[in-house]
Coordinates of C-alpha atoms in Angstrom, one line a residue:
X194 CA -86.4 -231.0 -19.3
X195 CA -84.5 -229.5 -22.0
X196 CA -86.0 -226.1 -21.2
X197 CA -84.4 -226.3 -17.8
X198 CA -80.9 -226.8 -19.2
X199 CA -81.3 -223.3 -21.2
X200 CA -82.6 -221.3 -18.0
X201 CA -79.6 -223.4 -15.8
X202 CA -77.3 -222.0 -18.6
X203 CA -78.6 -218.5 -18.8
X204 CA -79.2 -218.1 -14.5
X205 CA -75.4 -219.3 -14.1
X206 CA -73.5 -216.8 -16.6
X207 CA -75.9 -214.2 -15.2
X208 CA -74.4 -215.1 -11.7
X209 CA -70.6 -215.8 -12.9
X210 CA -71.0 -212.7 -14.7
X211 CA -72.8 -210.3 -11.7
X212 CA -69.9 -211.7 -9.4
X213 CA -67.5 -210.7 -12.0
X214 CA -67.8 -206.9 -12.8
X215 CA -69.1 -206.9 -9.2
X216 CA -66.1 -208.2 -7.0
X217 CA -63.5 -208.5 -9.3
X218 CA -61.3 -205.6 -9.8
X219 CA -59.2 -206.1 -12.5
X220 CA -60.3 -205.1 -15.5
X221 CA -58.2 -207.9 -17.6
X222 CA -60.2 -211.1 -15.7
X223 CA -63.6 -208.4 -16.4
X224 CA -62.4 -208.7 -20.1
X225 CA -61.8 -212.2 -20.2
X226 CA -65.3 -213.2 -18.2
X227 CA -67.1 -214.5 -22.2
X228 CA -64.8 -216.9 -22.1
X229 CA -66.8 -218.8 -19.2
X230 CA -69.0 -220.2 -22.3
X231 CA -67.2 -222.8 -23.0
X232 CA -66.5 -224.9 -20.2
X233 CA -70.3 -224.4 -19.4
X234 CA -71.0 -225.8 -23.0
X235 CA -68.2 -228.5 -22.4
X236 CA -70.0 -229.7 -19.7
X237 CA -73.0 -229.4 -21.5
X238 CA -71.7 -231.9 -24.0
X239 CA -69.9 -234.4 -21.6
X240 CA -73.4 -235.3 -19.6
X241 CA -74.7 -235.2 -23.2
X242 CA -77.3 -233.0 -23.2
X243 CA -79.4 -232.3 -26.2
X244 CA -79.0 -228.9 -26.4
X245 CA -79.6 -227.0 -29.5
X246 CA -76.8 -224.9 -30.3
X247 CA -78.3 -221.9 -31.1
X248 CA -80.7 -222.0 -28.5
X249 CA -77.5 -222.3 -26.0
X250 CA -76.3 -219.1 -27.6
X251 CA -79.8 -217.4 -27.2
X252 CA -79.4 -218.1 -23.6
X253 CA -75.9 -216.9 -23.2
X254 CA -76.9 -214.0 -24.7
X255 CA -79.6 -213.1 -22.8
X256 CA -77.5 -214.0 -19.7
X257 CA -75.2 -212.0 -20.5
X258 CA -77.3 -208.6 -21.4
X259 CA -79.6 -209.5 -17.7
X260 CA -76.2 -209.6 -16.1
X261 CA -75.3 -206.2 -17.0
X262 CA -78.3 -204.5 -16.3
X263 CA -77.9 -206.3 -12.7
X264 CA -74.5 -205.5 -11.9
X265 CA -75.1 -202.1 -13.1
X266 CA -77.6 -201.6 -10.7
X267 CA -75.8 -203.2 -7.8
X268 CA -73.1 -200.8 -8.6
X269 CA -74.6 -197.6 -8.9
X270 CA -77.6 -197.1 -7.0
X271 CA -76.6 -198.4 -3.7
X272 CA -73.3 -196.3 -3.8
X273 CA -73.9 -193.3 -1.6
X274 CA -73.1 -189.6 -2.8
X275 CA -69.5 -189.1 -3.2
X276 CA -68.0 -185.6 -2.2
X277 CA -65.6 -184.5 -5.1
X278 CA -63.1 -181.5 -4.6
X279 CA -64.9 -178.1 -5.7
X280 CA -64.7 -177.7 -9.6
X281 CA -64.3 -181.4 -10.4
X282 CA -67.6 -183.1 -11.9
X283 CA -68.1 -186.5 -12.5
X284 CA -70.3 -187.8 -14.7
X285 CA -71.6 -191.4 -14.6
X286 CA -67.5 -192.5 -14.7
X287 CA -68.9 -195.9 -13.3
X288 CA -72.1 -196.2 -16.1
X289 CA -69.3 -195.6 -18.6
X290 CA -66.4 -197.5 -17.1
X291 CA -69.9 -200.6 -17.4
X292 CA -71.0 -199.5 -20.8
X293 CA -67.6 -200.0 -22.3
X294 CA -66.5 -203.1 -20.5
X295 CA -69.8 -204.6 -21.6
X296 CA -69.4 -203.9 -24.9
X297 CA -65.7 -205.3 -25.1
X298 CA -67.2 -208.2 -23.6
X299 CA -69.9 -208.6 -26.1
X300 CA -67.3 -208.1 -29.0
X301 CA -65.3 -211.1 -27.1
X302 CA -68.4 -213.0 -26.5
X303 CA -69.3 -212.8 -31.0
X304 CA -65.9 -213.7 -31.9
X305 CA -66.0 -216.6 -29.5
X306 CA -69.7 -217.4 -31.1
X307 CA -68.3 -218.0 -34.0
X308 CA -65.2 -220.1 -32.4
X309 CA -67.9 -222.1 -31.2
X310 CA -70.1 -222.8 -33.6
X311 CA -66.8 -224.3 -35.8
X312 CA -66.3 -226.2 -32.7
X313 CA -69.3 -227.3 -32.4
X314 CA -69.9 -228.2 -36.1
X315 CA -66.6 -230.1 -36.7
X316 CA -67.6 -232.1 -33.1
X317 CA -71.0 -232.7 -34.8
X318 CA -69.6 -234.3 -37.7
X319 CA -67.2 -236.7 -36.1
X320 CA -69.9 -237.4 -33.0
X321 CA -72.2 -238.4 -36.0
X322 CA -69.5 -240.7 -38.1
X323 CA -68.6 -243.3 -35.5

């Protein structure tokens, strides 16, 4: 049963996340997207699940590196040819526009690892005193 918790976890920041860089234009709410972590571990904690807390961040992690493989393919193959203005050459302004997003996000997502995991040890310890 526990198992299932992690792939729930994983399967729902992959879909909050695709939706995300997918939909949303603005490049602030793209930025701000790791942030979704912790109201999913909230809830997590409030139906009192016994998740592992590093097994929670294996699965946001690999949630979050699936999601941007996905959106990057919903977002450039299906896009037909664009016709650019003779001289002008484009290249990949989308894959990099993703790549650097992504890796904004991932910075974002490690700093609010760490966030966590103080959270989640100072939470242990009073959970575990009373």
């Amino acid at each position: 049963m526990n198992n299932i918790n992690y792939a729930i976890v994983s399967i729902a920041y992959i879909v909050i996340a695709c939706f995300a860089q997918v939909f949303i234009d603005s490049l602030l709410l793209q930025l701000l997207l790791p942030f979704v972590i912790v109201p999913i571990y909230i809830f997590f904690l409030l139906i009192k699940s016994k998740l592992e807390f590093h097994k929670y961040l294996i699965s946001i992690y690999i949630g979050f590196f699936c999601s941007v493989f996905i959106s990057s393919f919903i977002i450039l193959f299906p896009s037909p040819p664009k016709e650019l203005p003779p001289g002008e050459i484009v290249l990949g302004a989308d894959l990099i526009l993703i790549f650097l997003t992504s890796t904004i996000q991932f910075f974002i997502l490690s700093l609010l690892t760490v966030f966590l995991y103080l959270f989640h040890r100072l939470f242990k310890k009073r959970y575990k005193e009373y």
